[in-house]
Coordinates of C-alpha atoms and ligand atoms in Angstrom, one line a residue:
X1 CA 63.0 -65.3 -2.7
X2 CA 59.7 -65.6 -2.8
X3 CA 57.0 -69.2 -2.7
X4 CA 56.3 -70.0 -6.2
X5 CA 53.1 -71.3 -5.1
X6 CA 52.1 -68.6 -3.2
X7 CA 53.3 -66.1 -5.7
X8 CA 51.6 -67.9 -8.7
X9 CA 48.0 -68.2 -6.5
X10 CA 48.5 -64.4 -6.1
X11 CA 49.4 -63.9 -10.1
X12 CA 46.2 -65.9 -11.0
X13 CA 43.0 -64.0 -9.4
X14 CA 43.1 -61.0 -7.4
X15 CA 41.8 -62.2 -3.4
X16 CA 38.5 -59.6 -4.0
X17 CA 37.6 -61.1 -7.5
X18 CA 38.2 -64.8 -6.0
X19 CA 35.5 -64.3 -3.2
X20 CA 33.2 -62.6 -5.6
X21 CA 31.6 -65.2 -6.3
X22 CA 30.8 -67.1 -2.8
X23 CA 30.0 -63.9 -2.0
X24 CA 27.6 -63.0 -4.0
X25 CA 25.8 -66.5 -4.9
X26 CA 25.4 -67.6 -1.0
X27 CA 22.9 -64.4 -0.1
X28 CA 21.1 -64.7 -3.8
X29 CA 20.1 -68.1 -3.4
X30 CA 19.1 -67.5 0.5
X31 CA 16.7 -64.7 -0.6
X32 CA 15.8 -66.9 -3.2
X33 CA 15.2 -69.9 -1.0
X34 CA 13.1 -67.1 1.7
X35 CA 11.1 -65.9 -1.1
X36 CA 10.6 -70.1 -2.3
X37 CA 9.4 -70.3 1.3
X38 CA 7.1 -67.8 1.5
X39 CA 5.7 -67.3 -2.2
X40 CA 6.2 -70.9 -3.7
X41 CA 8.6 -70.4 -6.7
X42 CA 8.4 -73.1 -9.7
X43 CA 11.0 -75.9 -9.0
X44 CA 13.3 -74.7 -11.8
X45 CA 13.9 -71.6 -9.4
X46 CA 14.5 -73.8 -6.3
X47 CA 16.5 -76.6 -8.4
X48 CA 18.8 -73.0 -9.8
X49 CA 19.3 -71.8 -6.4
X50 CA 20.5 -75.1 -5.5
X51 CA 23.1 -75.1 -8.0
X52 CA 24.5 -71.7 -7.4
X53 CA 24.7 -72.7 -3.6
X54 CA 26.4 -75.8 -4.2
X55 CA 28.9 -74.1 -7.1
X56 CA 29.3 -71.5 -4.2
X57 CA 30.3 -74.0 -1.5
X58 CA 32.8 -76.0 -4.1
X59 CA 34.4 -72.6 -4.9
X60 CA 34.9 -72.3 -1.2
X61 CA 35.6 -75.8 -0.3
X62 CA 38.7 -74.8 -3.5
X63 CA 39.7 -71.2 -1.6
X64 CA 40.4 -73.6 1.5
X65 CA 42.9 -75.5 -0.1
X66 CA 44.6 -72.4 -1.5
X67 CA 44.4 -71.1 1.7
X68 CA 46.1 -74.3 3.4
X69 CA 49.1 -73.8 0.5
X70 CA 49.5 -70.4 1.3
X71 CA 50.1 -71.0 4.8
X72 CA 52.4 -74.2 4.3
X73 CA 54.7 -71.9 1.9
X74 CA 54.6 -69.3 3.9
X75 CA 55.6 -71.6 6.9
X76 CA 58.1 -73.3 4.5
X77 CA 59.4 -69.5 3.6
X78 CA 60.5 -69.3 7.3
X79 CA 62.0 -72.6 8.1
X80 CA 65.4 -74.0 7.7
X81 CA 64.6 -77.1 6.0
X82 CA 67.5 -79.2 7.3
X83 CA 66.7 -78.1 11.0
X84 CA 63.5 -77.5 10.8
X85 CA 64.4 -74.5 13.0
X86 CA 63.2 -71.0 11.8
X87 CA 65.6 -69.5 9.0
X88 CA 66.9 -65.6 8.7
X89 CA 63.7 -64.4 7.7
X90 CA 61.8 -65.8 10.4
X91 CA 64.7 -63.5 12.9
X92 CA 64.2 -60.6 10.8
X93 CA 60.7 -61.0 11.1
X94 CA 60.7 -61.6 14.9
X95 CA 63.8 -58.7 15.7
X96 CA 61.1 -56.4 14.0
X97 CA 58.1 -57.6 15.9
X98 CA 59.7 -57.2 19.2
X99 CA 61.3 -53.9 18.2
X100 CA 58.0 -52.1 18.0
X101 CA 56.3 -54.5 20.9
X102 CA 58.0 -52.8 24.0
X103 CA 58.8 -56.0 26.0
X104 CA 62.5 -56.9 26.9
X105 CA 64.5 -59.4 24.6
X106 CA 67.8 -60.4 23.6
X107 CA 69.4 -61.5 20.8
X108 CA 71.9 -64.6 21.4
X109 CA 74.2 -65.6 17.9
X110 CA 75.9 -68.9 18.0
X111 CA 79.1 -69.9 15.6
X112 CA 79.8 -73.3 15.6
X113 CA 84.1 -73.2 15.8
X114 CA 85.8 -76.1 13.7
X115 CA 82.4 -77.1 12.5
X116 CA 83.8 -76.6 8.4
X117 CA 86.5 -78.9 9.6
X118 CA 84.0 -82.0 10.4
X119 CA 81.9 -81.2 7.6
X120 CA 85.3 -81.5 5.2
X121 CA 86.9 -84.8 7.1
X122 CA 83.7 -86.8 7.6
X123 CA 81.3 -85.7 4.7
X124 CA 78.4 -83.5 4.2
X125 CA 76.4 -86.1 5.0
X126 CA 77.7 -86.0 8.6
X127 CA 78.0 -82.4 8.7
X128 CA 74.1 -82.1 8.2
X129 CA 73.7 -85.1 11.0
X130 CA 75.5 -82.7 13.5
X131 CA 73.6 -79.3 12.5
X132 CA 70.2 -81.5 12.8
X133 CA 71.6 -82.1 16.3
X134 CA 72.7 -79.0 17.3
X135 CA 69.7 -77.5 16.2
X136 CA 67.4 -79.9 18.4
X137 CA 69.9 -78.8 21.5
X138 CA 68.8 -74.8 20.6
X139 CA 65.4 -76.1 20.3
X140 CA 65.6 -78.0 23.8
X141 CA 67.0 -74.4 25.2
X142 CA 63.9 -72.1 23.9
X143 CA 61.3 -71.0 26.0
X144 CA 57.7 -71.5 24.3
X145 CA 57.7 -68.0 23.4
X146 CA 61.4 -67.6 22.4
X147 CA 62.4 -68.3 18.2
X148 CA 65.2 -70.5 17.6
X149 CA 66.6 -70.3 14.0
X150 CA 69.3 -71.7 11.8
X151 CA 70.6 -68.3 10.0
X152 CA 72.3 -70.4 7.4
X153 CA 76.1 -72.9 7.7
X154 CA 76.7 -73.3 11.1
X155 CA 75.4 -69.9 12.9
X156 CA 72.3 -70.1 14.9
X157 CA 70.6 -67.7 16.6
X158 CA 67.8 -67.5 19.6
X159 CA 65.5 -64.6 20.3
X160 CA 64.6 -64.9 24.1
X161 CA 61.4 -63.1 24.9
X162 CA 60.6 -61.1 28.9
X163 CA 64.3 -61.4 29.5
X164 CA 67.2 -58.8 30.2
X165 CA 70.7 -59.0 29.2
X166 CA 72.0 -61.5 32.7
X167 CA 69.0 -64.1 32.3
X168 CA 69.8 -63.7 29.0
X169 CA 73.9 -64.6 29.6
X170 CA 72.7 -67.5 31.4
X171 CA 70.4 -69.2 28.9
X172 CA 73.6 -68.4 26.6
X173 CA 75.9 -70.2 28.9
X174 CA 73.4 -73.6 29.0
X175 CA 73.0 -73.4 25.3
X176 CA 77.6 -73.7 25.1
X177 CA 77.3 -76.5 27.7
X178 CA 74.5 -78.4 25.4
X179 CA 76.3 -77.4 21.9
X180 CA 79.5 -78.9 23.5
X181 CA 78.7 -82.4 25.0
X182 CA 80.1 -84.7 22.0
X183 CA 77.9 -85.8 19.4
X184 CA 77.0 -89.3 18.0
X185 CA 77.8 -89.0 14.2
X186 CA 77.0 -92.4 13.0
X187 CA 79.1 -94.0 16.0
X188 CA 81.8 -91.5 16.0
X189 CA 81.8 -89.5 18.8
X190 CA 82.7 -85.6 17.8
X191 CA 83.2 -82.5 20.0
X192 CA 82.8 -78.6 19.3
X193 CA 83.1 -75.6 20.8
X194 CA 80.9 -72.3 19.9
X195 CA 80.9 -69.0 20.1
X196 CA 78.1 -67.1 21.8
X197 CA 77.4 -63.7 21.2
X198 CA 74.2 -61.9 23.4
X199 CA 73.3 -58.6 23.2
X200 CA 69.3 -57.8 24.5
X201 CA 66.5 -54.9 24.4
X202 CA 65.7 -52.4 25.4
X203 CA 69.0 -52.2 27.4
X204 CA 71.3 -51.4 23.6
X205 CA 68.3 -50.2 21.8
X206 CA 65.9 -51.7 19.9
X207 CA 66.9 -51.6 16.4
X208 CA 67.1 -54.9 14.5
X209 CA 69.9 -53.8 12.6
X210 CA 72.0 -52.5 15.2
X211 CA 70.9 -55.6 17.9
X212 CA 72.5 -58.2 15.1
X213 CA 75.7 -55.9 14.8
X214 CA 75.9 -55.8 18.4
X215 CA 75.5 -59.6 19.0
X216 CA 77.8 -60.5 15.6
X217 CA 80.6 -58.4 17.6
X218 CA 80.0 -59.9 20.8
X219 CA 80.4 -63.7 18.6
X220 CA 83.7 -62.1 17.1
X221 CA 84.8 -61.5 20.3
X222 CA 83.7 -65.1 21.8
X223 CA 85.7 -66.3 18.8
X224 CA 88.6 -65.0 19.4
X225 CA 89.4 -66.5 22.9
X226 CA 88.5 -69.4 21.6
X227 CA 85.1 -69.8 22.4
X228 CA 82.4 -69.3 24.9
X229 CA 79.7 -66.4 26.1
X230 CA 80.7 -62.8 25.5
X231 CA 77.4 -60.6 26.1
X232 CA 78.0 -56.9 24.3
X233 CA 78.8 -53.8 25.6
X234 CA 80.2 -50.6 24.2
X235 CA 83.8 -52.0 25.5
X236 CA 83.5 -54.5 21.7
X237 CA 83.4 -51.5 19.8
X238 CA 86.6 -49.9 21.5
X239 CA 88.1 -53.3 20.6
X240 CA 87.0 -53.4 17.2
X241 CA 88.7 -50.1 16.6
X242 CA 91.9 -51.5 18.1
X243 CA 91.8 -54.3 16.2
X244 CA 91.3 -52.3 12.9
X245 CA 94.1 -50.6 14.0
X246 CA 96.2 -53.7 14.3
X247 CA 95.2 -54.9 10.8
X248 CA 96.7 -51.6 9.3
X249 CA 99.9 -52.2 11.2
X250 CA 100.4 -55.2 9.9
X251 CA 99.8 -54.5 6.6
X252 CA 102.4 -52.3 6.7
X253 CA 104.9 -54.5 8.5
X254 CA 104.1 -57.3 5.7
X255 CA 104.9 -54.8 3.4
X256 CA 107.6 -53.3 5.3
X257 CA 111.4 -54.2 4.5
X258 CA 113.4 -57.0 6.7
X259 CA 114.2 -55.2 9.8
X260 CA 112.7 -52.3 8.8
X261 CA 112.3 -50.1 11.9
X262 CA 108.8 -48.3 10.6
X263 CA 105.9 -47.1 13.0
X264 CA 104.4 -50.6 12.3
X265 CA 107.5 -52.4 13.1
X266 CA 108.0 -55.5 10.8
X267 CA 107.9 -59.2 10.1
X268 CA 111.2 -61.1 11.3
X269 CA 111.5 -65.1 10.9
X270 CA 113.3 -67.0 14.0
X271 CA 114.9 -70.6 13.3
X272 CA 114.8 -73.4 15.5
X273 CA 117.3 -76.6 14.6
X274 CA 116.0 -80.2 14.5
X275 CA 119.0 -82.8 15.6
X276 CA 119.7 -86.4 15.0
X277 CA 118.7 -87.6 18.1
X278 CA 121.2 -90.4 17.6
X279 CA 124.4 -88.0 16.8
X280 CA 123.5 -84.6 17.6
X281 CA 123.7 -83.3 14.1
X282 CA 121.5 -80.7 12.5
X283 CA 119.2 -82.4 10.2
X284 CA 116.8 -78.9 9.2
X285 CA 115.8 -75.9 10.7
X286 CA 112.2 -74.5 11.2
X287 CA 111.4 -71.0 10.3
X288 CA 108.8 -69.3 12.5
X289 CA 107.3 -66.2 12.1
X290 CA 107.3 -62.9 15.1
X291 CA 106.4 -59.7 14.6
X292 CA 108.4 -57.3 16.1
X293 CA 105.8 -54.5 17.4
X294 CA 106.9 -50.6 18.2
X295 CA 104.8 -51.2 21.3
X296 CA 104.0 -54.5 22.1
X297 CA 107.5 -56.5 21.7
X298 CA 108.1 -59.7 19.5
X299 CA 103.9 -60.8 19.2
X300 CA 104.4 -64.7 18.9
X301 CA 102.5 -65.9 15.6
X302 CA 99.4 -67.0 17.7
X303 CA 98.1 -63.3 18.5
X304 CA 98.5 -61.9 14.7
X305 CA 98.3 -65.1 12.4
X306 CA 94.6 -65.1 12.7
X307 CA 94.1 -61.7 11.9
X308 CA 97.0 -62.2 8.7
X309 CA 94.3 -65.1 7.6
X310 CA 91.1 -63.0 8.3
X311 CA 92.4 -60.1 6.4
X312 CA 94.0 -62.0 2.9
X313 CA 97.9 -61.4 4.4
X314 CA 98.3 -64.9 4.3
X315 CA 99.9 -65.1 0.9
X316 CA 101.9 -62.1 1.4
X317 CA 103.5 -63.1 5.2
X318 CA 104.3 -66.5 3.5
X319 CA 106.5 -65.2 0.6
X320 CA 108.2 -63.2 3.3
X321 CA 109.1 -65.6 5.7
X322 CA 109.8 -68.4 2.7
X323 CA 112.1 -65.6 1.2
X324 CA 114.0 -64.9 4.5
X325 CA 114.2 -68.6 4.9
X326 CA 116.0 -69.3 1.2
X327 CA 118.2 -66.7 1.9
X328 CA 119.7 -67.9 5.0
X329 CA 119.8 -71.9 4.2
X330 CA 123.1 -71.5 3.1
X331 CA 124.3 -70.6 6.4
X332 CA 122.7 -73.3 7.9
X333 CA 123.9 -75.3 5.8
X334 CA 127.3 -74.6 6.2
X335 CA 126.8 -76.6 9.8
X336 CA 125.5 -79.4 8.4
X337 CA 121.3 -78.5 8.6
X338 CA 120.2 -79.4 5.1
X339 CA 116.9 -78.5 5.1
X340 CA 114.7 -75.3 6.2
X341 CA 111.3 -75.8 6.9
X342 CA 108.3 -73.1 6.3
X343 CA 104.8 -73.6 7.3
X344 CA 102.4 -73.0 4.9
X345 CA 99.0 -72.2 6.2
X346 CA 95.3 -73.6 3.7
X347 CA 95.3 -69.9 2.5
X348 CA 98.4 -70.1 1.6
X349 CA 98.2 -73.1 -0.2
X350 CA 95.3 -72.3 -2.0
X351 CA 96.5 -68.9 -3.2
X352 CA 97.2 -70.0 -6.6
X353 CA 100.5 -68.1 -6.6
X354 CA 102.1 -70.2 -4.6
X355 CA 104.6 -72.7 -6.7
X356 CA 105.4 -69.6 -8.8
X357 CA 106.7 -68.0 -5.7
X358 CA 108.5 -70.8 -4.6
X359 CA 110.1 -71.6 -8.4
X360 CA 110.9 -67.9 -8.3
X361 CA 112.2 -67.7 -4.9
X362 CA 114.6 -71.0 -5.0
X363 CA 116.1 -69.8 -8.4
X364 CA 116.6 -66.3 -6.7
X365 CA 119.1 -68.1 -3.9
X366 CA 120.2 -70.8 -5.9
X367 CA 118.5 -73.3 -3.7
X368 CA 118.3 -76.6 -4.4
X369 CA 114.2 -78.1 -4.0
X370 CA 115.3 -80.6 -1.8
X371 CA 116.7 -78.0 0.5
X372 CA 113.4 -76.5 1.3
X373 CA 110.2 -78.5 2.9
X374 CA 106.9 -76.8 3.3
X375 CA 104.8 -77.7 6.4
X376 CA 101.4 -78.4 6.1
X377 CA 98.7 -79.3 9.2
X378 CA 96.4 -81.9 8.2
X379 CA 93.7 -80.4 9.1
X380 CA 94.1 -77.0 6.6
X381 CA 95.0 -79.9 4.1
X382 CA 91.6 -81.8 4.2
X383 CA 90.0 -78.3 3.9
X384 CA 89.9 -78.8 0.4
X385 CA 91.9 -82.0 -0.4
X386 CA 91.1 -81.8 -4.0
X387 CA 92.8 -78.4 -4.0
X388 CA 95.5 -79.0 -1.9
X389 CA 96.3 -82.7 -3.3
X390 CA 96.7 -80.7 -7.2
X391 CA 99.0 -78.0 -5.4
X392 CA 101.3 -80.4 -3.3
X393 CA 101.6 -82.3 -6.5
X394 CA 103.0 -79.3 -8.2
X395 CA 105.3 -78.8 -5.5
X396 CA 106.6 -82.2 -5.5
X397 CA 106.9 -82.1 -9.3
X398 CA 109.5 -79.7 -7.8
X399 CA 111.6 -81.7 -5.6
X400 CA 110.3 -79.7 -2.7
X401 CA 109.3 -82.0 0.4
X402 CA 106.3 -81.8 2.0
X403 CA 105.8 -82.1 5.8
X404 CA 102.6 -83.3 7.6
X405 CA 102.3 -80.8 10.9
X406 CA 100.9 -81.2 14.2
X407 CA 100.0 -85.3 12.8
X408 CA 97.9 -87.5 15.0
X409 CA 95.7 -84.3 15.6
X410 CA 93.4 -84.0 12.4
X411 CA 90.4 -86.5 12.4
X412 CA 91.4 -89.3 9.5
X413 CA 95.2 -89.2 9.5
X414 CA 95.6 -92.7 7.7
X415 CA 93.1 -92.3 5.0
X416 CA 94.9 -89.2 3.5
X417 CA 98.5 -90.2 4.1
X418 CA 98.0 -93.2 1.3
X419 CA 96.8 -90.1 -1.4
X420 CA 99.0 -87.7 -0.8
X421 CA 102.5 -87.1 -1.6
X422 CA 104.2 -86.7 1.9
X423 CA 107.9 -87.1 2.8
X424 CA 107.4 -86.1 6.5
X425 CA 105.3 -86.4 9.3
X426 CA 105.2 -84.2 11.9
X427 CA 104.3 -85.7 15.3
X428 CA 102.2 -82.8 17.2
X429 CA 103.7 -81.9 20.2
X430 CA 101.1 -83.1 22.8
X431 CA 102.2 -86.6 21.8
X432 CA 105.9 -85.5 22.8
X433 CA 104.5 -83.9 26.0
X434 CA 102.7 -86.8 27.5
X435 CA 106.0 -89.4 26.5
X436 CA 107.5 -90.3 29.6
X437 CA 104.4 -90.3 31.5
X438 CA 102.1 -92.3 29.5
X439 CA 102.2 -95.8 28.1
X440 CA 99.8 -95.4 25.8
X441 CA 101.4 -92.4 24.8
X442 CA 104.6 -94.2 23.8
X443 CA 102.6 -97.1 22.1
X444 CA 100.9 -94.6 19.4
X445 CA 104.5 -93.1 18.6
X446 CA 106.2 -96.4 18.6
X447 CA 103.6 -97.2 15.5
X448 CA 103.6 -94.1 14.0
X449 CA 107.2 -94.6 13.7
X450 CA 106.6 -98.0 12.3
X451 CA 104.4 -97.0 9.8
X452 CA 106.1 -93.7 9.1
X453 CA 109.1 -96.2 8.4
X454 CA 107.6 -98.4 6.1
X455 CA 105.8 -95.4 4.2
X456 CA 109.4 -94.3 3.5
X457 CA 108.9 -91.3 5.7
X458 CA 110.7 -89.2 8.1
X459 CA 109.1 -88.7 11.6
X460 CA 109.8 -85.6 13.2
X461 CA 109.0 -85.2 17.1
X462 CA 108.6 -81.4 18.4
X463 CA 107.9 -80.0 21.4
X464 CA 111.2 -81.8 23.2
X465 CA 111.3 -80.2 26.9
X466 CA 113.5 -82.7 28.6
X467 CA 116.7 -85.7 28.4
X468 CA 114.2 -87.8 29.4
X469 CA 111.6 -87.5 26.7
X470 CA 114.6 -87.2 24.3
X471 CA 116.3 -90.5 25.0
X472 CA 112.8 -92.3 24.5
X473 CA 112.4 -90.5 21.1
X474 CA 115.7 -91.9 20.0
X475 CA 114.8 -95.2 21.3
X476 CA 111.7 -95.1 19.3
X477 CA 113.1 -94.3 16.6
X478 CA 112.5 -90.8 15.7
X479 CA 114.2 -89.3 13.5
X480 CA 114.7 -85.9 14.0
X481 CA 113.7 -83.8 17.4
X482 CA 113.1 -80.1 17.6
X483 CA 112.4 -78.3 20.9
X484 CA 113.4 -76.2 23.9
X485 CA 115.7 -79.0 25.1
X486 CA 117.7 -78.3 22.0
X487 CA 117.1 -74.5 21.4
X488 CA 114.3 -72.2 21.2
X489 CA 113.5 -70.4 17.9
X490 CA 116.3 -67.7 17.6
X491 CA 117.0 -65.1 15.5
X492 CA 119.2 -66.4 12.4
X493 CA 122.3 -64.8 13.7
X494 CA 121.9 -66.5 17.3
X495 CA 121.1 -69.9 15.9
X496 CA 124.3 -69.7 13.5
X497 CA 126.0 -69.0 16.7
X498 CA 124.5 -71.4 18.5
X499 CA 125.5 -73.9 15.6
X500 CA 129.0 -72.7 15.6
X501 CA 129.6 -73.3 19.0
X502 CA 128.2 -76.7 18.9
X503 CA 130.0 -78.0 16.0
X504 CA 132.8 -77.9 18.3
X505 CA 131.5 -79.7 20.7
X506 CA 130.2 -82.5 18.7
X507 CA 133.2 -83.1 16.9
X508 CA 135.8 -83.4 20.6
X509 CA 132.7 -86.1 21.3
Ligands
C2E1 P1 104.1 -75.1 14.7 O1 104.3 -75.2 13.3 O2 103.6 -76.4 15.4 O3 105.4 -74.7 15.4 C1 106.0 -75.2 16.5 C2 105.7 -74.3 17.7 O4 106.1 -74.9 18.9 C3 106.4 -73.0 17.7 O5 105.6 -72.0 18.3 C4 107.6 -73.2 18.6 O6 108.1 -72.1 19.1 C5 106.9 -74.1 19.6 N1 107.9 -74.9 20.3 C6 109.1 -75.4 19.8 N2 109.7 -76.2 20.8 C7 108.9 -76.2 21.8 C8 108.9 -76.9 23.1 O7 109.9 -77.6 23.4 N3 107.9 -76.7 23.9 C9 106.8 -76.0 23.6 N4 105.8 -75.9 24.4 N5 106.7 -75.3 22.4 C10 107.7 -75.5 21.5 P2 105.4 -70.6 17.6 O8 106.7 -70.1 17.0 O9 104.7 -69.7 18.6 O10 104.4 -70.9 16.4 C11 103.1 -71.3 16.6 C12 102.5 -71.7 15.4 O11 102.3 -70.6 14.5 C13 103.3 -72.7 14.6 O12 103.0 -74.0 15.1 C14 102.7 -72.6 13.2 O13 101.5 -73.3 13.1 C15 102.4 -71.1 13.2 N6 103.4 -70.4 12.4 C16 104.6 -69.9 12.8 N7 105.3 -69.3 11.8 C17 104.5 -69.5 10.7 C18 104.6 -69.0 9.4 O14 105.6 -68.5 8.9 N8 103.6 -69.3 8.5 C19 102.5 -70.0 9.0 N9 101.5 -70.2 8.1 N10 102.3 -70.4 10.2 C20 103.3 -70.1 11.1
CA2 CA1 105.4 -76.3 11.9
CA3 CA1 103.6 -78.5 14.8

């Protein structure tokens, strides 16, 4: 909103009625001082002129002051205090001049990916330290006639004057290799990615409006591979409609019924066993999501899970695949895999819904709790640990188990672990990849394992390629291994082959 000073100085006098007087008394008491000169007035006169001219220079010296406030608040109504960059007025203000000025510019919007994540794991305090930061990096980017601004959380923005949309690329491109070098928050070192969205003038128009919609797309798009400089074209639009178009689709295959064969095609769950490494048993089985497309094929979760979260089909998708999941654990179960596993994404979690769902859904197929464990990353958890510590309680209170995914990945893993109430960790699978090639590698899981162990908790490693990697995991000490080696995700029917076949196998062992 408005200054209050400012606002207040404008309430008290009206700007011609302030000057009136200055205005008036300086002239009076120079004729009067001519006419003293020429005529000789009595010294009363010269001593009354006197006054008025110093009372007019006081109410002056007074109006220079207020004029000194009014500029500091209206300097402080453009800046981003913590940045001291310019804030989302000062853009406006700028994308307005320029619009009417007839010189090229472009717009360039930076998104700061993961940056909520730091924020939650090591503190607000920390969280300002790297926006002050990556604001000095836009700063150290912008020409001396270009406006770098903080529009508010972690999106930035930088209005380069004289240039056309390739220079304007470019400076984008410098600005991701500046915003990405690690940062220095109080020791620890940090690293981000952004998303860089440029759009310029006059080359898409000049309307401030339509430049910010243009660049915002251009971000979207940046954000969805993950990062990096997309500059806008008409192309974003095309893709916004396809993506709208997506969105619909899978609101209808969420809705759909299992197997449904509908225009939209639907949500189907694939299982993938995790063995005793030591005998060969089944110990659980993951569920993971696909959706089976009319056009595209099975999408793997990666392309539409995103889009699911962005659009509020988290909670929905969940209660599907956890439904599918409790209906076919007795199956499993009937070769020895006690446990199903279901990943349960932050939205998920925080849905409000979600221990009636799973109450409901375990009485439904006469599950037992301890039948069914609900994966969780570390990362979504710390999102809002208050939240998510309540809710996992709730769960517990259950007898559900709860599973730590893709561990040794989130940026505090030790501190939480001691709070929360955990009967699995998860071992991401970049640990099991780099195994048999790297010491160091093998040293981190052999500890996890060790303090996994004396936690009282299971340690799961995924992401098993190879005999080699799997005879070190058993040697370490895991306890359960999922991956290709074993079996990809199948569809439940294949797996319960698959298990069938094995079972044989094992016992002639
Ligand atoms: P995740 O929970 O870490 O699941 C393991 C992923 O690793 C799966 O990918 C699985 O197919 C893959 N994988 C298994 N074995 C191997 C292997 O030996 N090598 C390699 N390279 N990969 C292996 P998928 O099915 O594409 O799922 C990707 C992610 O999507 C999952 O990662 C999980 O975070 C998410 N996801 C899947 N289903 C659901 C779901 O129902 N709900 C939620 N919230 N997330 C899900
Ligand atoms: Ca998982
Ligand atoms: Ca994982």
């Amino acid at each position: 909103g408005a200054p209050q000073p400012a606002a207040a100085l404008r309430r008290a006098e009206p700007p011609a009625a302030v000057v009136l007087g200055p205005l008036a008394g300086a002239p009076v008491g120079m004729g009067l001082l001519w006419l003293d000169h020429t005529d000789g007035l009595p010294t009363a006169a010269t001593l009354a002129t006197l006054l008025a001219l110093t009372l007019a220079f006081a109410k002056l010296g007074t109006l220079l002051g207020a004029v000194r406030l009014l500029d500091s608040t209206r300097r402080a109504a453009v800046t981003d205090p913590l940045t001291a960059l310019g804030n989302r007025h000062a853009l406006t203000h700028r994308l307005e001049e320029l619009s009417t000025d007839g010189r090229p510019f472009a717009l360039v919007l930076v998104d700061l990916n993961r940056f909520k994540e730091v924020n939650d794991s090591l503190g607000q305090h920390a969280g300002d330290d790297l926006l002050r930061q990556a604001g000095d990096r836009l700063r150290s980017v912008a020409g001396p006639a270009d406006v770098a601004v903080r529009q508010g959380g972690d999106e930035f923005a930088l209005v380069v004057t004289g240039v056309g949309l390739d220079d304007a690329a470019g400076r984008a491109r410098r600005l991701l290799r500046a915003l990405e070098d690690p940062y220095d928050l109080g020791g620890r070192p940090v690293r981000l990615h952004a998303s860089i969205g440029v759009t310029a003038a006059p080359a898409q128009g000049h309307d401030p409006d339509a430049l910010l919609r243009q660049a915002d797309a251009a971000v979207h798009e940046a954000k969805g591979r993950g990062g990096g400089v997309v500059a806008y074209g008409p192309h974003l639009d095309g893709e916004r409609a396809r993506t709208a178009q997506l969105v619909a689709q899978l609101l209808d295959a969420v809705a759909a019924p299992a197997r449904g064969t509908g225009p939209a095609g639907s949500v189907v769950v694939h299982y993938q066993p995790q063995l005793d490494p030591v005998t060969g048993a089944c110990a659980g089985v993951e569920a993971l999501v696909r959706w089976q497309h009319p056009e595209r094929g099975l999408v793997p979760p990666g392309l539409f899970l995103p889009l699911a979260e962005e659009h509020g089909l988290m909670p929905a998708l969940t209660e599907r695949v956890l439904d599918d999941a409790l209906a076919r654990i007795g199956d499993f179960a009937a070769h020895g895999c006690e446990r199903v596993s279901v990943n349960i994404s932050a939205t998920a979690l925080r849905d409000g819904r979600l221990v009636d769902v799973v109450t409901a859904g375990l009485a439904r197929h006469r599950v037992p709790p301890q039948a069914l464990v609900l994966e969780i990353t570390e990362t979504e958890l710390i999102e809002d640990l208050a939240t998510g510590q309540r809710v996992l309680g709730e769960l517990v209170e259950l007898g559900v188990g709860v599973s730590i995914d893709d561990y040794g990945t989130g940026y505090s893993c030790l501190a939480h672990l001691r709070d929360l109430p955990v009967d699995e960790l998860k071992l991401d699978r970049s640990f099991t990849a780099d195994l048999t090639a790297d010491a160091r590698t093998r040293a981190i899981v052999r500890t996890t394992v060790d303090m996994a162990h004396s936690l009282g908790l299971r340690l799961v490693a995924e992401g098993v390629e190879d005999a080699a990697t799997l005879e070190l995991l058993r040697r370490l000490g895991v306890d359960h291994t999922q991956g290709y080696f074993h079996s990809r995700p199948l569809p439940a029917e294949e797996l319960d082959a698959w298990l069938g076949s094995r079972a044989g196998a094992l016992a002639g062992r």
